Short mmCIF file of C-alpha atoms and ligand atoms in Angstrom, two decimals:
data_model
loop_
_atom_site.label_atom_id
_atom_site.label_comp_id
_atom_site.label_asym_id
_atom_site.label_seq_id
_atom_site.Cartn_x
_atom_site.Cartn_y
_atom_site.Cartn_z
CA MET A 1069 -157.02 -16.80 34.23
CA THR A 1070 -160.19 -18.38 35.66
CA ALA A 1071 -161.66 -21.65 34.39
CA ALA A 1072 -164.60 -19.76 32.87
CA ALA A 1073 -162.30 -17.48 30.91
CA ALA A 1074 -160.37 -20.54 29.68
CA GLU A 1075 -163.61 -22.04 28.47
CA ASP A 1076 -164.39 -18.84 26.63
CA LEU A 1077 -161.17 -19.52 24.67
CA GLY A 1078 -162.53 -23.00 23.72
CA PHE A 1079 -160.39 -24.90 26.26
CA VAL A 1080 -162.05 -27.64 28.38
CA PRO A 1081 -160.63 -28.57 31.77
CA LEU A 1082 -159.74 -32.28 31.78
CA ARG A 1083 -158.44 -34.32 34.66
CA VAL A 1084 -155.31 -36.41 34.14
CA ALA A 1085 -156.19 -40.09 34.82
CA ALA A 1086 -152.62 -41.49 34.41
CA VAL A 1087 -149.07 -40.49 33.69
CA ASP A 1088 -147.18 -43.55 32.44
CA PRO A 1089 -143.43 -43.38 31.73
CA LEU A 1090 -142.63 -44.75 28.29
CA THR A 1091 -138.87 -44.18 28.17
CA SER A 1092 -136.44 -42.28 30.44
CA ASP A 1093 -137.45 -39.07 28.71
CA SER A 1094 -141.09 -39.56 27.69
CA ALA A 1095 -144.50 -40.33 29.21
CA ALA A 1096 -148.01 -41.03 28.15
CA ILE A 1097 -150.73 -38.78 29.63
CA THR A 1098 -154.26 -40.24 29.70
CA PHE A 1099 -157.22 -37.95 30.36
CA GLU A 1100 -160.47 -38.76 32.12
CA LEU A 1101 -163.31 -38.21 29.70
CA PRO A 1102 -166.74 -37.80 31.33
CA GLU A 1103 -169.70 -39.13 29.32
CA GLU A 1104 -170.91 -35.65 28.37
CA LEU A 1105 -167.54 -34.75 26.77
CA GLN A 1106 -167.08 -37.96 24.74
CA ALA A 1107 -168.59 -36.74 21.52
CA ARG A 1108 -166.71 -33.44 21.67
CA PHE A 1109 -163.39 -35.29 22.16
CA ALA A 1110 -164.00 -38.05 19.69
CA PHE A 1111 -160.85 -38.09 17.54
CA ARG A 1112 -159.73 -39.26 14.11
CA PRO A 1113 -156.41 -41.09 13.74
CA GLY A 1114 -153.52 -38.61 13.52
CA GLN A 1115 -155.35 -35.75 15.25
CA HIS A 1116 -153.87 -33.70 18.07
CA LEU A 1117 -154.90 -31.87 21.16
CA THR A 1118 -153.68 -28.44 22.26
CA LEU A 1119 -152.80 -28.32 26.00
CA ARG A 1120 -152.69 -24.99 27.86
CA ARG A 1121 -151.12 -23.88 31.05
CA VAL A 1122 -150.88 -20.38 32.54
CA ALA A 1123 -147.67 -19.97 34.50
CA ASP A 1124 -146.17 -16.77 35.82
CA GLY A 1125 -148.67 -14.81 33.74
CA GLN A 1126 -147.53 -16.63 30.53
CA ASP A 1127 -150.10 -18.36 28.38
CA LEU A 1128 -148.30 -21.53 27.32
CA ARG A 1129 -149.93 -23.69 24.63
CA ARG A 1130 -148.48 -26.82 23.07
CA THR A 1131 -149.89 -29.42 20.69
CA TYR A 1132 -149.60 -33.19 21.30
CA SER A 1133 -150.89 -35.90 19.00
CA VAL A 1134 -153.34 -38.56 20.25
CA CYS A 1135 -151.53 -41.90 20.30
CA THR A 1136 -154.32 -44.50 20.60
CA SER A 1137 -156.78 -46.19 18.32
CA ALA A 1138 -159.65 -43.94 17.24
CA ALA A 1139 -161.83 -47.11 17.41
CA GLY A 1140 -162.52 -46.91 21.07
CA GLY A 1141 -159.07 -46.08 22.55
CA PRO A 1142 -158.71 -43.71 25.53
CA LEU A 1143 -157.88 -40.07 25.06
CA ARG A 1144 -154.03 -40.24 25.52
CA VAL A 1145 -151.11 -38.22 24.36
CA ALA A 1146 -147.35 -38.83 24.81
CA VAL A 1147 -144.82 -36.13 25.60
CA LYS A 1148 -141.09 -36.38 24.93
CA ARG A 1149 -138.72 -34.16 26.89
CA LEU A 1150 -137.13 -31.44 24.80
CA GLU A 1151 -133.94 -30.36 26.66
CA GLY A 1152 -134.70 -26.91 28.09
CA GLY A 1153 -138.25 -27.03 26.74
CA VAL A 1154 -140.68 -25.19 28.91
CA PHE A 1155 -143.81 -27.33 28.54
CA SER A 1156 -142.43 -30.79 28.01
CA THR A 1157 -140.10 -30.45 31.03
CA TRP A 1158 -143.04 -29.36 33.20
CA VAL A 1159 -145.22 -32.22 32.05
CA LEU A 1160 -142.52 -34.84 32.68
CA ASP A 1161 -141.31 -33.36 36.00
CA ALA A 1162 -144.49 -32.01 37.57
CA LEU A 1163 -147.69 -33.30 36.05
CA ARG A 1164 -149.45 -35.95 38.19
CA PRO A 1165 -152.64 -38.02 38.03
CA GLY A 1166 -155.56 -35.91 39.39
CA ASP A 1167 -154.17 -32.65 37.96
CA VAL A 1168 -156.39 -30.69 35.58
CA LEU A 1169 -155.14 -29.38 32.24
CA GLU A 1170 -156.93 -27.05 29.82
CA VAL A 1171 -157.37 -28.92 26.55
CA LEU A 1172 -158.81 -28.00 23.11
CA PRO A 1173 -160.83 -30.67 21.35
CA PRO A 1174 -159.02 -32.80 18.73
CA ALA A 1175 -157.95 -31.08 15.49
CA GLY A 1176 -155.79 -31.62 12.42
CA ARG A 1177 -156.08 -33.52 9.20
CA PHE A 1178 -152.99 -35.83 9.29
CA GLY A 1179 -154.52 -39.25 8.95
CA PRO A 1180 -156.70 -41.37 6.73
CA ALA A 1181 -160.52 -41.46 6.69
CA VAL A 1182 -160.68 -45.13 7.71
CA ASP A 1183 -163.27 -47.28 6.05
CA PRO A 1184 -163.82 -51.06 6.75
CA ALA A 1185 -164.48 -51.62 2.99
CA ARG A 1186 -160.97 -50.37 2.02
CA ALA A 1187 -157.98 -52.68 1.33
CA ARG A 1188 -154.88 -50.56 1.29
CA LYS A 1189 -151.21 -50.75 2.15
CA TYR A 1190 -150.08 -47.93 4.41
CA GLY A 1191 -146.43 -46.89 4.57
CA LEU A 1192 -145.71 -45.10 7.86
CA VAL A 1193 -142.40 -43.39 8.58
CA ALA A 1194 -141.71 -41.90 12.01
CA ALA A 1195 -138.72 -40.81 14.08
CA GLY A 1196 -138.61 -40.14 17.88
CA SER A 1197 -141.82 -38.59 19.30
CA GLY A 1198 -143.11 -38.45 15.67
CA ILE A 1199 -144.50 -41.98 16.43
CA THR A 1200 -147.46 -40.57 18.27
CA PRO A 1201 -149.86 -39.78 15.43
CA VAL A 1202 -148.44 -42.62 13.36
CA LEU A 1203 -149.20 -45.12 16.14
CA SER A 1204 -152.80 -43.92 16.22
CA ILE A 1205 -153.02 -44.32 12.44
CA ALA A 1206 -151.56 -47.81 12.46
CA TRP A 1207 -153.73 -48.95 15.41
CA THR A 1208 -156.93 -47.50 13.95
CA VAL A 1209 -156.29 -48.92 10.45
CA LEU A 1210 -155.63 -52.39 11.87
CA ASP A 1211 -158.74 -52.15 14.07
CA VAL A 1212 -161.08 -50.85 11.43
CA GLU A 1213 -159.85 -52.01 7.97
CA PRO A 1214 -159.63 -55.82 8.14
CA GLU A 1215 -158.12 -56.05 4.57
CA SER A 1216 -155.53 -53.34 4.97
CA GLU A 1217 -151.82 -53.74 5.73
CA VAL A 1218 -149.41 -51.43 7.59
CA VAL A 1219 -145.60 -51.18 7.31
CA LEU A 1220 -144.12 -48.94 9.96
CA VAL A 1221 -140.51 -47.68 9.75
CA TYR A 1222 -139.57 -46.19 13.07
CA GLY A 1223 -136.22 -44.42 13.62
CA ASN A 1224 -134.55 -43.83 17.03
CA ARG A 1225 -131.06 -43.51 18.36
CA THR A 1226 -131.03 -46.64 20.48
CA SER A 1227 -133.55 -49.27 21.53
CA GLY A 1228 -133.81 -47.47 24.91
CA ASP A 1229 -135.25 -44.45 23.09
CA VAL A 1230 -138.07 -46.37 21.40
CA MET A 1231 -141.47 -45.06 22.65
CA PHE A 1232 -144.37 -47.53 22.75
CA LEU A 1233 -142.21 -50.59 22.45
CA GLU A 1234 -144.81 -52.68 24.30
CA GLU A 1235 -147.78 -51.32 22.42
CA LEU A 1236 -146.04 -52.04 19.10
CA ALA A 1237 -145.19 -55.56 20.16
CA ASP A 1238 -148.79 -56.11 21.27
CA LEU A 1239 -150.09 -54.81 18.01
CA LYS A 1240 -147.72 -57.10 16.13
CA ASP A 1241 -149.03 -60.03 18.13
CA ARG A 1242 -152.66 -59.17 17.41
CA PHE A 1243 -152.07 -58.52 13.68
CA PRO A 1244 -149.02 -60.63 12.69
CA ASP A 1245 -149.97 -60.83 9.03
CA ARG A 1246 -150.97 -57.20 8.51
CA LEU A 1247 -148.39 -55.22 10.51
CA GLN A 1248 -144.68 -55.08 9.87
CA VAL A 1249 -142.54 -52.89 12.16
CA LEU A 1250 -139.02 -51.98 11.13
CA HIS A 1251 -136.94 -50.36 13.88
CA VAL A 1252 -134.09 -48.31 12.44
CA LEU A 1253 -131.46 -47.39 15.01
CA SER A 1254 -128.83 -44.78 14.37
CA ARG A 1255 -126.54 -45.40 17.37
CA GLU A 1256 -126.89 -49.14 17.84
CA GLU A 1257 -125.71 -51.81 15.44
CA GLN A 1258 -128.41 -54.25 14.36
CA GLU A 1259 -128.16 -57.54 12.51
CA SER A 1260 -129.39 -55.98 9.31
CA GLU A 1261 -127.17 -53.16 7.99
CA LEU A 1262 -130.25 -51.70 6.24
CA LEU A 1263 -131.83 -50.99 9.60
CA SER A 1264 -128.65 -49.54 11.24
CA GLY A 1265 -128.35 -45.78 10.68
CA ARG A 1266 -130.50 -42.77 10.13
CA ILE A 1267 -133.65 -42.68 7.99
CA ASP A 1268 -131.99 -40.55 5.26
CA ARG A 1269 -132.75 -40.45 1.54
CA ALA A 1270 -130.42 -43.31 0.57
CA ARG A 1271 -131.84 -45.63 3.29
CA LEU A 1272 -135.45 -44.80 2.47
CA GLN A 1273 -134.72 -45.41 -1.21
CA ARG A 1274 -133.30 -48.87 -0.32
CA LEU A 1275 -136.30 -49.61 1.87
CA LEU A 1276 -138.57 -48.58 -1.04
CA ASP A 1277 -136.81 -51.06 -3.31
CA THR A 1278 -137.07 -53.96 -0.83
CA LEU A 1279 -139.52 -53.82 2.07
CA LEU A 1280 -141.78 -50.85 1.23
CA THR A 1281 -143.14 -51.92 -2.11
CA ASP A 1282 -146.76 -51.38 -3.40
CA VAL A 1283 -147.64 -48.80 -0.76
CA ASP A 1284 -150.86 -46.92 -1.50
CA GLU A 1285 -150.69 -44.10 1.12
CA TRP A 1286 -147.83 -42.58 3.05
CA TYR A 1287 -147.70 -40.82 6.41
CA LEU A 1288 -144.45 -39.29 7.60
CA CYS A 1289 -143.81 -37.64 10.95
CA GLY A 1290 -140.55 -36.62 12.64
CA PRO A 1291 -137.81 -34.04 12.51
CA PHE A 1292 -137.88 -31.42 9.69
CA GLY A 1293 -135.02 -32.93 7.73
CA MET A 1294 -136.34 -36.51 7.82
CA VAL A 1295 -139.83 -35.52 6.86
CA THR A 1296 -138.84 -33.17 3.98
CA ASP A 1297 -136.16 -35.53 2.63
CA GLY A 1298 -138.54 -38.47 2.98
CA ARG A 1299 -141.26 -36.71 1.09
CA GLN A 1300 -138.88 -35.72 -1.68
CA THR A 1301 -137.53 -39.28 -1.98
CA LEU A 1302 -141.05 -40.60 -2.38
CA LEU A 1303 -141.89 -37.91 -5.04
CA ASP A 1304 -138.59 -38.66 -6.92
CA ALA A 1305 -139.58 -42.28 -6.89
CA GLY A 1306 -142.79 -41.38 -8.73
CA VAL A 1307 -145.19 -41.58 -5.84
CA ASP A 1308 -148.31 -39.35 -6.46
CA PRO A 1309 -148.03 -36.23 -4.19
CA SER A 1310 -151.60 -36.65 -3.12
CA ALA A 1311 -150.59 -40.02 -1.51
CA VAL A 1312 -147.91 -38.45 0.67
CA HIS A 1313 -148.97 -36.86 3.94
CA VAL A 1314 -146.58 -35.19 6.36
CA GLU A 1315 -146.79 -33.80 9.84
CA LEU A 1316 -144.13 -31.61 11.51
CA PHE A 1317 -143.80 -30.91 15.20
CA HIS A 1318 -141.43 -27.98 14.80
CA ALA A 1319 -139.75 -25.85 12.18
CA ASP A 1320 -137.16 -23.22 12.74
CA ALA A 1321 -138.59 -19.69 12.27
CA PRO A 1322 -137.63 -18.35 8.85
CA PRO A 1323 -135.55 -15.17 8.71
CA PRO A 1324 -137.80 -12.11 9.00
CA ARG A 1325 -139.15 -10.96 5.61
CA VAL A 1326 -138.99 -7.31 4.60
CA ARG A 1327 -142.44 -6.29 3.32
CA THR A 1328 -143.09 -3.33 1.17
CA VAL A 1329 -146.46 -1.72 0.42
CA PRO A 1330 -147.03 -1.25 -3.35
CA ALA A 1331 -147.29 2.35 -4.50
CA GLY A 1332 -150.85 3.58 -4.60
CA SER A 1333 -152.02 0.97 -2.06
CA ALA A 1334 -153.09 1.70 1.44
CA ASP A 1335 -150.49 1.09 4.27
CA THR A 1336 -153.00 -0.75 6.37
CA ALA A 1337 -155.71 -3.23 5.47
CA VAL A 1338 -159.08 -3.55 7.20
CA VAL A 1339 -159.35 -7.22 8.13
CA THR A 1340 -162.75 -8.44 9.22
CA VAL A 1341 -162.81 -11.72 11.07
CA VAL A 1342 -165.70 -13.96 11.96
CA LEU A 1343 -164.91 -15.94 15.13
CA HIS A 1344 -167.23 -17.85 17.48
CA GLY A 1345 -170.19 -16.23 15.70
CA ARG A 1346 -169.01 -12.64 16.29
CA THR A 1347 -167.63 -10.31 13.63
CA THR A 1348 -164.76 -7.92 14.40
CA ALA A 1349 -162.77 -5.54 12.18
CA VAL A 1350 -159.15 -4.68 12.91
CA SER A 1351 -156.55 -2.56 11.03
CA VAL A 1352 -153.51 -4.53 10.06
CA PRO A 1353 -150.30 -2.86 8.70
CA LYS A 1354 -149.35 -4.47 5.39
CA ASP A 1355 -145.66 -4.41 6.25
CA GLY A 1356 -146.05 -5.41 9.89
CA GLY A 1357 -146.95 -8.36 12.08
CA SER A 1358 -149.31 -11.21 11.43
CA VAL A 1359 -153.07 -11.01 11.07
CA LEU A 1360 -153.34 -13.33 14.09
CA ASP A 1361 -151.39 -10.88 16.34
CA ALA A 1362 -153.58 -7.99 15.26
CA VAL A 1363 -156.75 -10.01 15.92
CA LEU A 1364 -155.47 -11.26 19.28
CA ALA A 1365 -155.03 -7.65 20.44
CA VAL A 1366 -158.83 -7.28 20.36
CA ARG A 1367 -160.09 -10.88 20.41
CA ALA A 1368 -158.36 -12.96 23.07
CA ASP A 1369 -160.43 -15.91 21.91
CA ALA A 1370 -158.60 -16.24 18.53
CA PRO A 1371 -157.29 -19.84 18.45
CA PHE A 1372 -153.54 -20.46 18.26
CA ALA A 1373 -150.78 -22.66 19.64
CA CYS A 1374 -147.34 -22.76 17.85
CA LYS A 1375 -147.45 -19.41 15.98
CA GLY A 1376 -144.82 -21.07 13.71
CA GLY A 1377 -147.03 -22.38 10.88
CA VAL A 1378 -146.87 -26.05 11.98
CA CYS A 1379 -149.88 -26.90 14.18
CA GLY A 1380 -152.80 -25.45 12.11
CA THR A 1381 -154.74 -24.32 15.16
CA CYS A 1382 -155.14 -20.74 13.79
CA ARG A 1383 -156.70 -21.84 10.44
CA ALA A 1384 -159.28 -19.48 8.81
CA ARG A 1385 -160.88 -19.34 5.39
CA CYS A 1386 -160.15 -16.20 3.40
CA VAL A 1387 -163.54 -15.44 1.86
CA SER A 1388 -162.65 -12.08 0.25
CA GLY A 1389 -159.50 -10.09 -0.40
CA SER A 1390 -156.07 -11.74 -0.15
CA VAL A 1391 -153.29 -12.56 2.24
CA GLU A 1392 -149.77 -13.90 1.81
CA MET A 1393 -148.35 -16.54 4.18
CA ASP A 1394 -144.71 -16.58 5.34
CA VAL A 1395 -144.59 -20.37 5.71
CA ASN A 1396 -147.11 -23.21 5.73
CA TYR A 1397 -146.26 -26.61 7.20
CA ALA A 1398 -149.81 -27.52 8.25
CA LEU A 1399 -152.24 -27.09 5.40
CA GLU A 1400 -152.87 -29.79 2.74
CA PRO A 1401 -153.18 -28.71 -0.98
CA ASP A 1402 -156.95 -29.19 -0.94
CA GLU A 1403 -157.27 -26.78 2.05
CA LEU A 1404 -155.08 -24.14 0.23
CA ALA A 1405 -157.27 -24.58 -2.87
CA ALA A 1406 -160.33 -23.89 -0.69
CA GLY A 1407 -158.84 -20.55 0.53
CA VAL A 1408 -157.76 -21.81 4.00
CA VAL A 1409 -154.82 -19.88 5.52
CA LEU A 1410 -152.78 -19.92 8.68
CA THR A 1411 -153.53 -16.58 10.32
CA CYS A 1412 -150.27 -16.69 12.33
CA GLN A 1413 -148.42 -16.57 9.04
CA SER A 1414 -150.70 -14.25 7.04
CA HIS A 1415 -150.13 -10.72 5.95
CA PRO A 1416 -152.78 -8.77 3.99
CA THR A 1417 -152.06 -8.03 0.36
CA SER A 1418 -155.37 -6.31 -0.38
CA ASP A 1419 -157.00 -3.28 1.24
CA GLU A 1420 -159.84 -5.33 2.69
CA VAL A 1421 -159.79 -8.92 3.82
CA ARG A 1422 -162.55 -11.12 5.31
CA LEU A 1423 -161.56 -14.23 7.21
CA GLU A 1424 -163.74 -16.85 8.84
CA PHE A 1425 -161.98 -18.85 11.56
CA LEU A 1426 -162.56 -22.62 11.26
C1 FAD B 1455 -149.17 -30.97 15.26
C2 FAD B 1455 -148.13 -31.18 16.37
C3 FAD B 1455 -148.15 -32.36 17.10
C4 FAD B 1455 -147.21 -32.52 18.09
N1 FAD B 1455 -147.25 -33.74 18.79
C5 FAD B 1455 -146.33 -34.03 19.74
C6 FAD B 1455 -146.30 -35.26 20.43
O1 FAD B 1455 -147.21 -36.12 20.21
N2 FAD B 1455 -145.39 -35.46 21.40
C7 FAD B 1455 -144.39 -34.50 21.67
O2 FAD B 1455 -143.53 -34.75 22.54
N3 FAD B 1455 -144.37 -33.34 21.02
C8 FAD B 1455 -145.32 -33.07 20.08
N4 FAD B 1455 -145.33 -31.83 19.41
C9 FAD B 1455 -144.30 -30.81 19.85
C10 FAD B 1455 -144.86 -30.07 21.04
O3 FAD B 1455 -145.98 -29.28 20.67
C11 FAD B 1455 -143.85 -29.07 21.62
O4 FAD B 1455 -143.38 -28.26 20.58
C12 FAD B 1455 -142.69 -29.76 22.32
O5 FAD B 1455 -143.16 -30.54 23.42
C13 FAD B 1455 -141.63 -28.72 22.84
O6 FAD B 1455 -142.30 -27.88 23.75
P1 FAD B 1455 -141.48 -27.19 24.95
O7 FAD B 1455 -142.37 -26.17 25.56
O8 FAD B 1455 -140.96 -28.30 25.82
O9 FAD B 1455 -140.27 -26.55 24.18
P2 FAD B 1455 -140.04 -24.98 23.91
O10 FAD B 1455 -139.80 -24.30 25.22
O11 FAD B 1455 -141.27 -24.53 23.11
O12 FAD B 1455 -138.83 -24.94 23.00
C14 FAD B 1455 -137.51 -24.86 23.36
C15 FAD B 1455 -136.59 -24.67 22.22
O13 FAD B 1455 -136.61 -25.82 21.31
C16 FAD B 1455 -137.07 -25.47 20.00
N5 FAD B 1455 -138.02 -26.51 19.70
C17 FAD B 1455 -139.33 -26.61 19.97
N6 FAD B 1455 -139.83 -27.80 19.59
C18 FAD B 1455 -138.81 -28.46 19.02
C19 FAD B 1455 -138.70 -29.74 18.39
N7 FAD B 1455 -139.77 -30.59 18.31
N8 FAD B 1455 -137.53 -30.09 17.90
C20 FAD B 1455 -136.46 -29.27 18.01
N9 FAD B 1455 -136.49 -28.08 18.57
C21 FAD B 1455 -137.64 -27.67 19.09
C22 FAD B 1455 -137.79 -24.12 20.23
O14 FAD B 1455 -137.66 -23.32 19.01
C23 FAD B 1455 -137.00 -23.50 21.37
O15 FAD B 1455 -135.82 -22.87 20.90
C24 FAD B 1455 -146.26 -31.60 18.43
C25 FAD B 1455 -146.26 -30.39 17.69
C26 FAD B 1455 -147.16 -30.19 16.70
C27 FAD B 1455 -147.14 -28.90 15.95
S1 FES B 1456 -150.72 -21.18 15.56
FE1 FES B 1456 -149.76 -23.03 14.81
S2 FES B 1456 -150.00 -22.82 12.66
FE2 FES B 1456 -150.64 -20.95 13.42
#
């Protein structure tokens, strides 16, 4: 794949300025951002980048959250090694300063719209590499909202696994009255019993009763179980669902669903997509693969990364007709209400569908 073709897909070649180890199995990757790309790569707290690498004819795309302050921080992500993981292993073992990676501009809606006039208390709950977007949120809020407070609950196995230990300590030094960091360690005893163990429902409930009181907005990021249990604990405690925001990095694929075509309905739908200003129509079997896969067969420029319903890169607005999604871990309720769908999870349920990629 040539650089020009990659740019046709929306990717921009960015040079790696630095690779800084954070722990024995994670590193921060900082990109050089020439003046002319700064507006295109301006990010909001909690947003992510999709990185792409073509290796052995395989188009590998993975999403990584920006982990610096959106108020002037460098463009930096952090990658944690997943044992046997194709992309993370390559990044940690082979990526060097000076290398060039293909990168999609920032995307995603996990994170507040910061406003200097706001005075809020943010409750942030992260585990492992889930700290990356949460660090950006904490840092940006503290930089931009002088009256707001942040309480961060950060779970790891041991203190040696804690990513951004230094950055968190520096932030604490800069904002001693407005930032509280609670390290919860599952395999290391701490003085406080409350902070020794996993961030499960019982522990979060106890934290809610003691240290996490009067929170206005919640942001949770980590493994599937922690995030879904955490969200449910907050809802059970009476927190308004619109104040609870979650981000997942991975979800196991659901068992394949058997789809049937209702009697009297056509077997295939005509799906018309508007993408990068061009309109294309494809036939999509109603009982077959996803709309995204059908579109990719004729439009290689259709955006995607995880194909698992978590990253949101493949978002499109359904402007007519209807589709059904297998799973959705990426879209917020207001996006669903506005007709936004994940094309990697969508299957047509009407004979004609029109989708506009976002
Ligand atoms: C919105 C978003 C933001 C993300 N931000 C970050 C970030 O800031 N830092 C970071 O390190 N990662 C982040 N990720 C995860 C990242 O995109 C990759 O999924 C991760 O690096 C694993 O890729 P891999 O190629 O190494 O593993 P793969 O080769 O893709 O996976 C190997 C195996 O592990 C499973 N698997 C994949 N991911 C996970 C997981 N997270 N937990 C458990 N099993 C898994 C796969 O199903 C597969 O069986 C983010 C993901 C999303 C969707
Ligand atoms: S490609 Fe990640 S949600 Fe569809």
